[in-house]
Coordinates of C-alpha atoms in Angstrom, one line a residue:
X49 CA 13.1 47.9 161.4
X50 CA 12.5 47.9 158.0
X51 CA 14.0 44.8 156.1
X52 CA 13.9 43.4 153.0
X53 CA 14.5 39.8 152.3
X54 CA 18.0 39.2 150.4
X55 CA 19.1 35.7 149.2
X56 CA 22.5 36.0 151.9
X57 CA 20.1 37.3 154.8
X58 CA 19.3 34.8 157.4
X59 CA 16.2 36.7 159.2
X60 CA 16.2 33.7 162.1
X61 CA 19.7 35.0 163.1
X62 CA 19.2 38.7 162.0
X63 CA 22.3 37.4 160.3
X64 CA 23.8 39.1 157.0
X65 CA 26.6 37.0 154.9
X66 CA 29.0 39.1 153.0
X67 CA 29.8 38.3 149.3
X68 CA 33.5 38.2 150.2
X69 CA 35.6 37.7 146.7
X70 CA 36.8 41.2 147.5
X71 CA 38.4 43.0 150.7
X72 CA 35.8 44.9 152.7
X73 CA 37.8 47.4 154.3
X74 CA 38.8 50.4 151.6
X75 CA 39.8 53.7 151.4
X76 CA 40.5 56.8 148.9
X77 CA 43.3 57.3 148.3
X78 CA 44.9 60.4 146.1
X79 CA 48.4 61.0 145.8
X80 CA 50.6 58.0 146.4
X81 CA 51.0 58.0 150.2
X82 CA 49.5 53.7 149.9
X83 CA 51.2 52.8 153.0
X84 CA 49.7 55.4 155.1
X85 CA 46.0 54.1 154.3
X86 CA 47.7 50.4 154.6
X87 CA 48.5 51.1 158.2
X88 CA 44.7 52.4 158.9
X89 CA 43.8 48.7 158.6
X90 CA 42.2 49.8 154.7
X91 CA 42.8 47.0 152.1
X92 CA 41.5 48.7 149.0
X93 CA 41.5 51.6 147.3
X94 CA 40.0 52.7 144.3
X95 CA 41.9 54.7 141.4
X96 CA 39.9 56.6 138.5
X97 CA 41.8 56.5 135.2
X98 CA 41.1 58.7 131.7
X99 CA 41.6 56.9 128.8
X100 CA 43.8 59.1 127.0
X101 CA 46.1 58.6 129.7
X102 CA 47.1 55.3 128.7
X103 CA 49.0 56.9 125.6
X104 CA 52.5 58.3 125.1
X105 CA 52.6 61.6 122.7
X106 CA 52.9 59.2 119.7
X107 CA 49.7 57.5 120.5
X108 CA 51.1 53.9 121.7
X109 CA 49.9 52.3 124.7
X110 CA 52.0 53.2 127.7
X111 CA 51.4 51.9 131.1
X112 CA 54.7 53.2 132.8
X113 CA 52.1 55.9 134.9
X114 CA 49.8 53.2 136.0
X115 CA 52.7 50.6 136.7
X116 CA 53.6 52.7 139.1
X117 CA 50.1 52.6 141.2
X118 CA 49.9 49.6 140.9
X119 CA 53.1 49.4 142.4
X120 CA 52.4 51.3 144.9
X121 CA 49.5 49.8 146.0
X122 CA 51.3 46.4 146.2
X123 CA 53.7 47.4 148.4
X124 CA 51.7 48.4 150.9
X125 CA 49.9 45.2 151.1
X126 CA 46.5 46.6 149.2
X127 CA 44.4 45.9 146.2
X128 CA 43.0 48.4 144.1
X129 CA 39.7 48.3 141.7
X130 CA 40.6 50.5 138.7
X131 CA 38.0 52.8 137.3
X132 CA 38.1 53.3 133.9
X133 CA 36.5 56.2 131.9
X134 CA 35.8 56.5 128.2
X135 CA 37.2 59.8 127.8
X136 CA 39.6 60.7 124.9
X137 CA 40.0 63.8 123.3
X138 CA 40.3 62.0 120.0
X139 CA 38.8 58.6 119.9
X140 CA 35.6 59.6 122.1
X141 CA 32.6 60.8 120.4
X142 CA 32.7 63.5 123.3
X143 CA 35.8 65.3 121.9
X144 CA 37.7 67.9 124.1
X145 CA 41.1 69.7 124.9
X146 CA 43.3 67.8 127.7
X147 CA 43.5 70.1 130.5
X148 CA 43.8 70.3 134.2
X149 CA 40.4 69.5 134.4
X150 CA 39.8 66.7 132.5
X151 CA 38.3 64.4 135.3
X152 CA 35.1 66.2 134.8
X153 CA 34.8 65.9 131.0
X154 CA 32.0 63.3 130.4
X155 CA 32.6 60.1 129.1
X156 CA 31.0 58.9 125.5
X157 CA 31.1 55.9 123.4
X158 CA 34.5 55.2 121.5
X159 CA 34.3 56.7 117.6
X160 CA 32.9 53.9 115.3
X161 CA 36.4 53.6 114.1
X162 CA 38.3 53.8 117.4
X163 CA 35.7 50.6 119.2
X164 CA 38.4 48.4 118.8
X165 CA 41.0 50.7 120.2
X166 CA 38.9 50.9 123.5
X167 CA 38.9 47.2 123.6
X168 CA 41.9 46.8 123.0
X169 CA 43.0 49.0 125.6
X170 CA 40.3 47.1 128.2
X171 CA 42.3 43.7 127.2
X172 CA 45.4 45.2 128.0
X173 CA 44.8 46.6 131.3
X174 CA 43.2 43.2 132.2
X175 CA 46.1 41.0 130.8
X176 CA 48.6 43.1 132.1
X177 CA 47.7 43.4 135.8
X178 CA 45.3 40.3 136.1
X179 CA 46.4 37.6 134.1
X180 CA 50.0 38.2 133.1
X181 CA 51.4 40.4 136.0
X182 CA 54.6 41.0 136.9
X183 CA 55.6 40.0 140.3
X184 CA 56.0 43.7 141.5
X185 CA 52.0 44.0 141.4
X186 CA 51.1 40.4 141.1
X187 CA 47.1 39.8 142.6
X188 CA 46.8 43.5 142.9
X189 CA 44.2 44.3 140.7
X190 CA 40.8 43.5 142.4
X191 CA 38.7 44.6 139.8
X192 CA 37.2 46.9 136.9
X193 CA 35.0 49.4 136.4
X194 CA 33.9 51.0 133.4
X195 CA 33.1 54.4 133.9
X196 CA 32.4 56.5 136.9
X197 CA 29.1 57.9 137.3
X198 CA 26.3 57.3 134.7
X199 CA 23.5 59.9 135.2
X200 CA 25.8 63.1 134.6
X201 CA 29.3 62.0 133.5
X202 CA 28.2 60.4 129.9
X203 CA 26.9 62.4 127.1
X204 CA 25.9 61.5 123.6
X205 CA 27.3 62.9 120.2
X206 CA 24.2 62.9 118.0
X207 CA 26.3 63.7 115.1
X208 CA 27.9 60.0 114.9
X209 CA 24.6 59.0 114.6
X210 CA 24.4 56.2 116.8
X211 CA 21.9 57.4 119.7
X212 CA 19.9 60.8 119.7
X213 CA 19.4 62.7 122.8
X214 CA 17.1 61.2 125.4
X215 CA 18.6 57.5 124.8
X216 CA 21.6 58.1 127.4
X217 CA 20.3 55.2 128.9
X218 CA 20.5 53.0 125.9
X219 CA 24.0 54.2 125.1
X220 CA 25.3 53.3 128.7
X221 CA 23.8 50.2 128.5
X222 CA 24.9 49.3 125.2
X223 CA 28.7 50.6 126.2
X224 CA 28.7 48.5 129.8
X225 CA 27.7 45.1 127.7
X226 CA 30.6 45.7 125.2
X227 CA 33.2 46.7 127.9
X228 CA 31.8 43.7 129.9
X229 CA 32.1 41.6 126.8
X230 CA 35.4 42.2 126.5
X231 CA 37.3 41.7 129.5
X232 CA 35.1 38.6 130.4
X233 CA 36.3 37.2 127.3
X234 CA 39.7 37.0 128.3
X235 CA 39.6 36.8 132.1
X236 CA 36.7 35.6 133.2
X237 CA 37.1 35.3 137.1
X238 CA 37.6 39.2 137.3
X239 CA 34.8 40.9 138.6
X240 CA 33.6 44.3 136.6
X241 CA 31.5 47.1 138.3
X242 CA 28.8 48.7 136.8
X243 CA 28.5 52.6 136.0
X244 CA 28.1 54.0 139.7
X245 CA 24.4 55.9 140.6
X246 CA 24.8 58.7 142.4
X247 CA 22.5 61.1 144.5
X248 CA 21.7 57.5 146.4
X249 CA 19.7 58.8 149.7
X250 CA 17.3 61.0 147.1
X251 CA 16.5 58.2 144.9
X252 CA 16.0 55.8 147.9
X253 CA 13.8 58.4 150.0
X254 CA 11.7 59.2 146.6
X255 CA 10.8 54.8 146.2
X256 CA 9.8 55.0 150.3
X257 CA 12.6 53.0 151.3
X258 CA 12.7 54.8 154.7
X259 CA 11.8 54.5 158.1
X260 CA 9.1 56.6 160.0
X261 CA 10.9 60.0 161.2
X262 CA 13.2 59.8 158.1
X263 CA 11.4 61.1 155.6
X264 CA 13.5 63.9 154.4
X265 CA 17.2 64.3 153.3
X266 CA 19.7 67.1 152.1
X267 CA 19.8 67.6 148.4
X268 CA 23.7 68.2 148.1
X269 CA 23.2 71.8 146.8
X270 CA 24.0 75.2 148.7
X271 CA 21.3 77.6 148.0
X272 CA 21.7 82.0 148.1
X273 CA 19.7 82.8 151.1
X274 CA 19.8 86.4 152.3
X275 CA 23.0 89.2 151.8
X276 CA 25.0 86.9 149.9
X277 CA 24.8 84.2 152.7
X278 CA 23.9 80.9 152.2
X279 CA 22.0 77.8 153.6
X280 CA 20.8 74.5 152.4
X281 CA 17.8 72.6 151.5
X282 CA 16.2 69.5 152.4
X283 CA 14.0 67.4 150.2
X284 CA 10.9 65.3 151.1
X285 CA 9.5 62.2 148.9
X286 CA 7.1 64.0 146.9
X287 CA 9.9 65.9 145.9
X288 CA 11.9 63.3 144.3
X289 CA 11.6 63.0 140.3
X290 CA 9.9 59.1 139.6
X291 CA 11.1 59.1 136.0
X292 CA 14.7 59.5 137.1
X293 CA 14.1 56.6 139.5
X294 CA 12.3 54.2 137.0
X295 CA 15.6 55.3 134.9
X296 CA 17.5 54.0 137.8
X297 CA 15.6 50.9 138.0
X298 CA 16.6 50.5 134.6
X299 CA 19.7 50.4 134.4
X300 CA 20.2 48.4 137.6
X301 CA 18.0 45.6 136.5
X302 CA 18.5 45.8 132.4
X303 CA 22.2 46.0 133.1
X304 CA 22.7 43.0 134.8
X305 CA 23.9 41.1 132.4
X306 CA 27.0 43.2 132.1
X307 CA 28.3 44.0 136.3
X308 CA 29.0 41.5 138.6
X309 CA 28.9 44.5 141.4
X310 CA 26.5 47.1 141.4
X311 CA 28.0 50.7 142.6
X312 CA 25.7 52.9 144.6
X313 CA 27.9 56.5 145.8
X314 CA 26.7 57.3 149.5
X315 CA 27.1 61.2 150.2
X316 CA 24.5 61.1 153.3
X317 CA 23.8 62.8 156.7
X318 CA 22.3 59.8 158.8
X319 CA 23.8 56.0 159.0
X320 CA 20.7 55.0 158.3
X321 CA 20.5 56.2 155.1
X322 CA 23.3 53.4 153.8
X323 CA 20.0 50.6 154.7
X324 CA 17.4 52.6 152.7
X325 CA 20.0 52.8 149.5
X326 CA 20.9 49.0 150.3
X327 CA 17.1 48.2 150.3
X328 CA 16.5 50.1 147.1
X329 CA 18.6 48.3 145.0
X330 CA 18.4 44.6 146.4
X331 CA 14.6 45.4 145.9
X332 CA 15.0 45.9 142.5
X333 CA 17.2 42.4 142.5
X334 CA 14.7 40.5 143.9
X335 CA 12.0 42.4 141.9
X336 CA 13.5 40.9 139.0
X337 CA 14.6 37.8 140.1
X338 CA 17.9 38.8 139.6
X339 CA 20.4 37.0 141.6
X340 CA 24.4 36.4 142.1
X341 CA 25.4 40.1 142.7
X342 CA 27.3 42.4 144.7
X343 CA 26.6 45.4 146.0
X344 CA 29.6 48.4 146.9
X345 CA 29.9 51.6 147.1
X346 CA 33.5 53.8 145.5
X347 CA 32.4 56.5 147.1
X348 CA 30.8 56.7 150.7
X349 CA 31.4 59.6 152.9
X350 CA 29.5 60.5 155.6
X351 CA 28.2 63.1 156.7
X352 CA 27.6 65.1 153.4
X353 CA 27.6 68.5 155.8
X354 CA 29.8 68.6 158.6
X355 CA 28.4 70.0 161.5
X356 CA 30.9 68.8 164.0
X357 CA 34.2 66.5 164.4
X358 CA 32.5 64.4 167.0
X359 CA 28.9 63.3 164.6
X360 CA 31.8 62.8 161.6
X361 CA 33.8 60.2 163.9
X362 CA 30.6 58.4 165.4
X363 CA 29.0 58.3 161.7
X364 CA 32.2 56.5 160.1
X365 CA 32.0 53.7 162.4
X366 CA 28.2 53.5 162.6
X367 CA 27.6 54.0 158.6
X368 CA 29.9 51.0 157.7
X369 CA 28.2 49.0 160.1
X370 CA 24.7 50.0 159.0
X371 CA 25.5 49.2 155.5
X372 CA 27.6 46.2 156.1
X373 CA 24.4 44.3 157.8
X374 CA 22.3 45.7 155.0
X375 CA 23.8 44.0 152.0
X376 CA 27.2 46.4 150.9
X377 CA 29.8 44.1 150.4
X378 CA 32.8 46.4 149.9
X379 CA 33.0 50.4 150.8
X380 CA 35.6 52.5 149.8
X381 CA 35.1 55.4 152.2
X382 CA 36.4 58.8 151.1
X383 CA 34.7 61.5 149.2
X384 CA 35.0 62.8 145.3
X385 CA 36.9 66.3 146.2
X386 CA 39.9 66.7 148.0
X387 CA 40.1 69.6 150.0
X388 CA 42.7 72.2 148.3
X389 CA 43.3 73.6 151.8
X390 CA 44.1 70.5 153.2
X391 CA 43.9 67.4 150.5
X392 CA 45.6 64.8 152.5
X393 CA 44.3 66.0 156.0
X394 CA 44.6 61.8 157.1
X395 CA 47.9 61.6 156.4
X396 CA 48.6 64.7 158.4
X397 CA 47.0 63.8 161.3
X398 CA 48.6 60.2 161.2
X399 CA 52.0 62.4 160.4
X400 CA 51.5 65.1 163.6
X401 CA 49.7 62.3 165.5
X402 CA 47.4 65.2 166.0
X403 CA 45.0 67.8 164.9
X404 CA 40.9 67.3 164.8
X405 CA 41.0 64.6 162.4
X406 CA 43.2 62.1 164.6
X407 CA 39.9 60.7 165.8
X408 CA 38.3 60.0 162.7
X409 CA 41.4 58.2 162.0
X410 CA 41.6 56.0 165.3
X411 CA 37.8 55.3 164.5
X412 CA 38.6 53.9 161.1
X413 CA 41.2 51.9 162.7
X414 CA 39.4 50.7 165.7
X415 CA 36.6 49.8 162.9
X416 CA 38.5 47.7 161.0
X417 CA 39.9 45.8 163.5
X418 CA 36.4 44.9 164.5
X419 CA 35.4 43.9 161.2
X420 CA 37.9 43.9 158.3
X421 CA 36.8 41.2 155.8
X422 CA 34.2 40.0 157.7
X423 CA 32.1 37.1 156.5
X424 CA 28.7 37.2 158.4
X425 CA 27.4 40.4 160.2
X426 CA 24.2 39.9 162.9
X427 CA 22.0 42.6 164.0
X428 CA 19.9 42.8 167.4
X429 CA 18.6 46.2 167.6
X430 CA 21.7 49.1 167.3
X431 CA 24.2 45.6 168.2
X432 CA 26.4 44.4 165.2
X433 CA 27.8 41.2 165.9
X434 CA 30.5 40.2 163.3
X435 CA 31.6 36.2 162.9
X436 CA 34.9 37.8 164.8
X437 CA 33.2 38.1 167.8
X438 CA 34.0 41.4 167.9
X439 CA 30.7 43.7 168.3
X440 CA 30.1 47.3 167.7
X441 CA 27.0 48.6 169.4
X442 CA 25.5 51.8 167.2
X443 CA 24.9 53.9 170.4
X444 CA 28.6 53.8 171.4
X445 CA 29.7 57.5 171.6
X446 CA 26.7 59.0 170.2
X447 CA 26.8 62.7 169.7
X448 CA 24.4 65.1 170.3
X449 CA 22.4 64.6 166.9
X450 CA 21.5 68.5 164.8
X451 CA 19.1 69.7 163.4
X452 CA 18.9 70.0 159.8
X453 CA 17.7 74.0 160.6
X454 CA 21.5 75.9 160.5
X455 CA 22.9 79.5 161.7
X456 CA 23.1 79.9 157.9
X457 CA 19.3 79.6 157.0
X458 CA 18.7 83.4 158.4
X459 CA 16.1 81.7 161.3
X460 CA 16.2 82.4 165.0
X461 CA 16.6 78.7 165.9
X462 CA 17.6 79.1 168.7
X463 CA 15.0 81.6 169.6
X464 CA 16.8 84.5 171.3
X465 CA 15.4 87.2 169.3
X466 CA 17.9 87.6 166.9
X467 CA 18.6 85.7 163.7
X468 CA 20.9 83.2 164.6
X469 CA 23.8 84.5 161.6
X470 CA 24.1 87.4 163.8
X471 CA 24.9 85.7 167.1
X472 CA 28.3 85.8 168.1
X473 CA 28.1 82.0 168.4
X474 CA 26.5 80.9 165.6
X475 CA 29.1 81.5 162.5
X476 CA 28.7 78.7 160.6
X477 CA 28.0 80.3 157.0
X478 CA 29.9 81.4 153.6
X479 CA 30.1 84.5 152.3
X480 CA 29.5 84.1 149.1
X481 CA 31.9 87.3 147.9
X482 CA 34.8 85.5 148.8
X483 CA 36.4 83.7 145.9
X484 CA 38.1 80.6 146.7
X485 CA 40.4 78.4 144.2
X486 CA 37.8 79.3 141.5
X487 CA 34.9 76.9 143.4
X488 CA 32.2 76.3 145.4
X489 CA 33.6 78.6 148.4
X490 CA 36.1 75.7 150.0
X491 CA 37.5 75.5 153.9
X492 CA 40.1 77.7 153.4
X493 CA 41.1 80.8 155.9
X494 CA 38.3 83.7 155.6
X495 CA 36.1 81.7 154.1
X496 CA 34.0 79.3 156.6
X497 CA 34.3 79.1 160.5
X498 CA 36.1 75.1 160.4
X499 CA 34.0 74.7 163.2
X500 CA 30.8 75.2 160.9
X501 CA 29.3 72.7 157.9
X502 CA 31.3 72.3 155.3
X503 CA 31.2 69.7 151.9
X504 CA 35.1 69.2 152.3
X505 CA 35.1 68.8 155.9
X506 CA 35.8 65.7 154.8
X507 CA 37.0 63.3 157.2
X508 CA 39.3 61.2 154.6
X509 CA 40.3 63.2 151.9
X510 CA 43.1 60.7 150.0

């Protein structure tokens, strides 16, 4: 096993100590069903704000909308880190028409004359649910984050003259150290989170952090492959871009001045995986001789293809575990986009007490219960120890583990004779001509076998 030294990692012991100024246990959630995740044994959840929400029609600060989260979240016992974007369609640099869509509009930095309305707004969010709550969400706010995901959610306005294409870097930088600035001036104890990375496994396989037999990993992206069916691709180190990863570098170790956590987004197809992106950015930490900081992930679903309800529930319980011992301090498991065929498909099971994702949610449980704001995690082999006593042993339950060949890639892998898309039992592709809810073809009826991959085959999908 491949490890690399960390400042709360006893190597005598095989013994990990968690950073534990936050809950461990979290979950997505979208919509306001809070009590529902509460009762999987989830502490934390994670909600992502746009800026201009914060504004009535007259352009005053309003927090009647976000009261009412926080609200929720109190009530059902969790906290809730609050992610907040720099995305206004008037007082970004990035200017755009509010819509139904307006998650996905990058961020920018604040007009020159709108900086101190950002800050502002920072100061209120921090006084109003930090420092000066009200009892209905008092110590409910865990912590900040200022924006979502850096490498393709912030763009630059050249015409403001303050950056020029290609210094995307610069800007975030520059925008993290005067949001961090500003909410450590009034309350220092809260903890902010950096800009997330995303594309973690990629970026972690292309610096060799990897174990022999692992050297490959999906890319995310569904590729045409033959009469408007398609597959997907793996990539190999050589394949990895090293200036985006010496960009990475950058901003994780230049940065540091302005996070007190560091967010790395896990979309990934082996538990393993969640070591090699722990070991990637604690080596740039200890690189740099860079100590006192966290490391989470807001977004850590697992596996990014689904090729069966069984791997999905063994790889819930055995990810966490993995990254736990490997330096994450706080997950927050769910993935970016909720299924519009079935976007609460926890709840549902937990309503029917039913259905294929029942199991996924009695794993979560039973997980939680074994570790839930853990302190110290020991490894001895696939055995994780927590300081509960409790163990989980990584071999528990193990599934029979695929290939990363599928019926979809127009191959006889099974060797019959006969490419495997036309076997009667081997279904698992899209058809491309069907439309579905204007996207990526989704998991709707007549468009994917459910039995088959899927990116929102998700197993939590708040």
């Amino acid at each position: 096993m491949k490890i690399i030294p960390l400042s709360d990692f006893d190597e005598n012991t095989c013994t990990r100590i968690r950073r534990a100024d936050l809950p461990s246990a979290g979950l997505r959630v979208i919509g306001t069903d809070w009590q529902r995740a509460s009762e999987t044994g989830a502490s934390l959840g994670r909600n992502i704000i746009q800026w201009y929400q914060a504004y009535d029609e007259q352009g005053n600060l309003n927090f009647d909308n976000l009261d009412s989260t926080m609200r929720g979240y109190h009530d059902a016992g969790m906290k809730v880190i609050l992610t907040l974007r720099a995305n206004h369609p008037d007082k970004s640099e990035n200017g755009f028409n509010i819509g139904d869509r307006t998650l996905f509009v990058d961020d920018s930095w604040p007009k020159y004359e709108y900086e101190a309305d950002w800050t502002d707004y920072l100061k209120n969010v921090t006084d109003r649910y930090y420092l000066n709550p009200l009892p209905e969400y008092e110590d409910t706010l865990a912590a900040i984050q200022i924006g979502n995901e850096w490498g393709h959610q912030f763009i630059i306005n050249e015409s403001y003259g303050r950056y020029q294409v290609g210094q995307e870097q610069k800007a975030i930088l520059d925008l993290m150290n005067f949001s961090y600035k500003a909410v450590k001036g009034i309350a220092p104890d809260l903890s902010v989170f950096a800009f997330a990375i995303s594309g973690t496994p990629g970026w972690a396989l292309g610096d060799g952090q990897y174990d022999s037999g692992d050297e490959w990993t999906y890319d995310g992206i569904y590729y045409a492959q033959k009469d408007n069916k398609n597959g997907i691709s793996v990539i190999l180190p050589g394949d990895v871009n090293q200036g985006t990863i010496a960009g990475i570098k950058r901003i994780i170790a230049e940065g540091n001045a302005s996070y007190d956590y560091f967010d790395a987004h896990i979309y990934f197809q082996r538990p393993e995986e969640a070591r090699y992106v722990a070991n990637f950015v604690r080596n740039v930490w200890m690189e740099n001789e860079i100590t006192g900081k966290g490391l989470v992930s807001t977004e850590f679903a697992n596996p990014i293809y689904n090729y069966s309800y069984d791997w999905h529930s063994h790889s819930l319980k055995a990810a966490q575990a993995v990254a736990y011992h490997a330096g994450f301090d706080t997950i927050i498991l769910g993935n970016w986009y909720p299924s519009p065929g079935s976007p609460n498909l926890l709840q549902d099971s937990l309503r029917s007490d039913a259905g294929y994702q029942f199991s996924q949610v009695y794993n979560y449980t039973e997980f939680q219960g074994i570790t839930k704001d853990f302190v110290g995690v020991r490894r001895q082999n696939n055995l994780f120890t927590f300081d509960s006593q409790k163990s989980y042993d990584l071999n528990k339950d193990v599934p029979p583990y695929p290939s990363y060949y599928q019926c979809s890639d127009g191959l006889d892998n099974d060797n019959d004779g006969f490419a495997d898309e036309l076997d009667s039992d081997c279904e698992d592709y899209y058809d491309l001509s069907i439309n579905c809810n204007n996207q990526k073809v989704q998991n709707l009826p007549g468009c994917i076998d459910p039995e088959g991959f899927s990116e929102d085959n998700w197993i939590f999908l708040f």
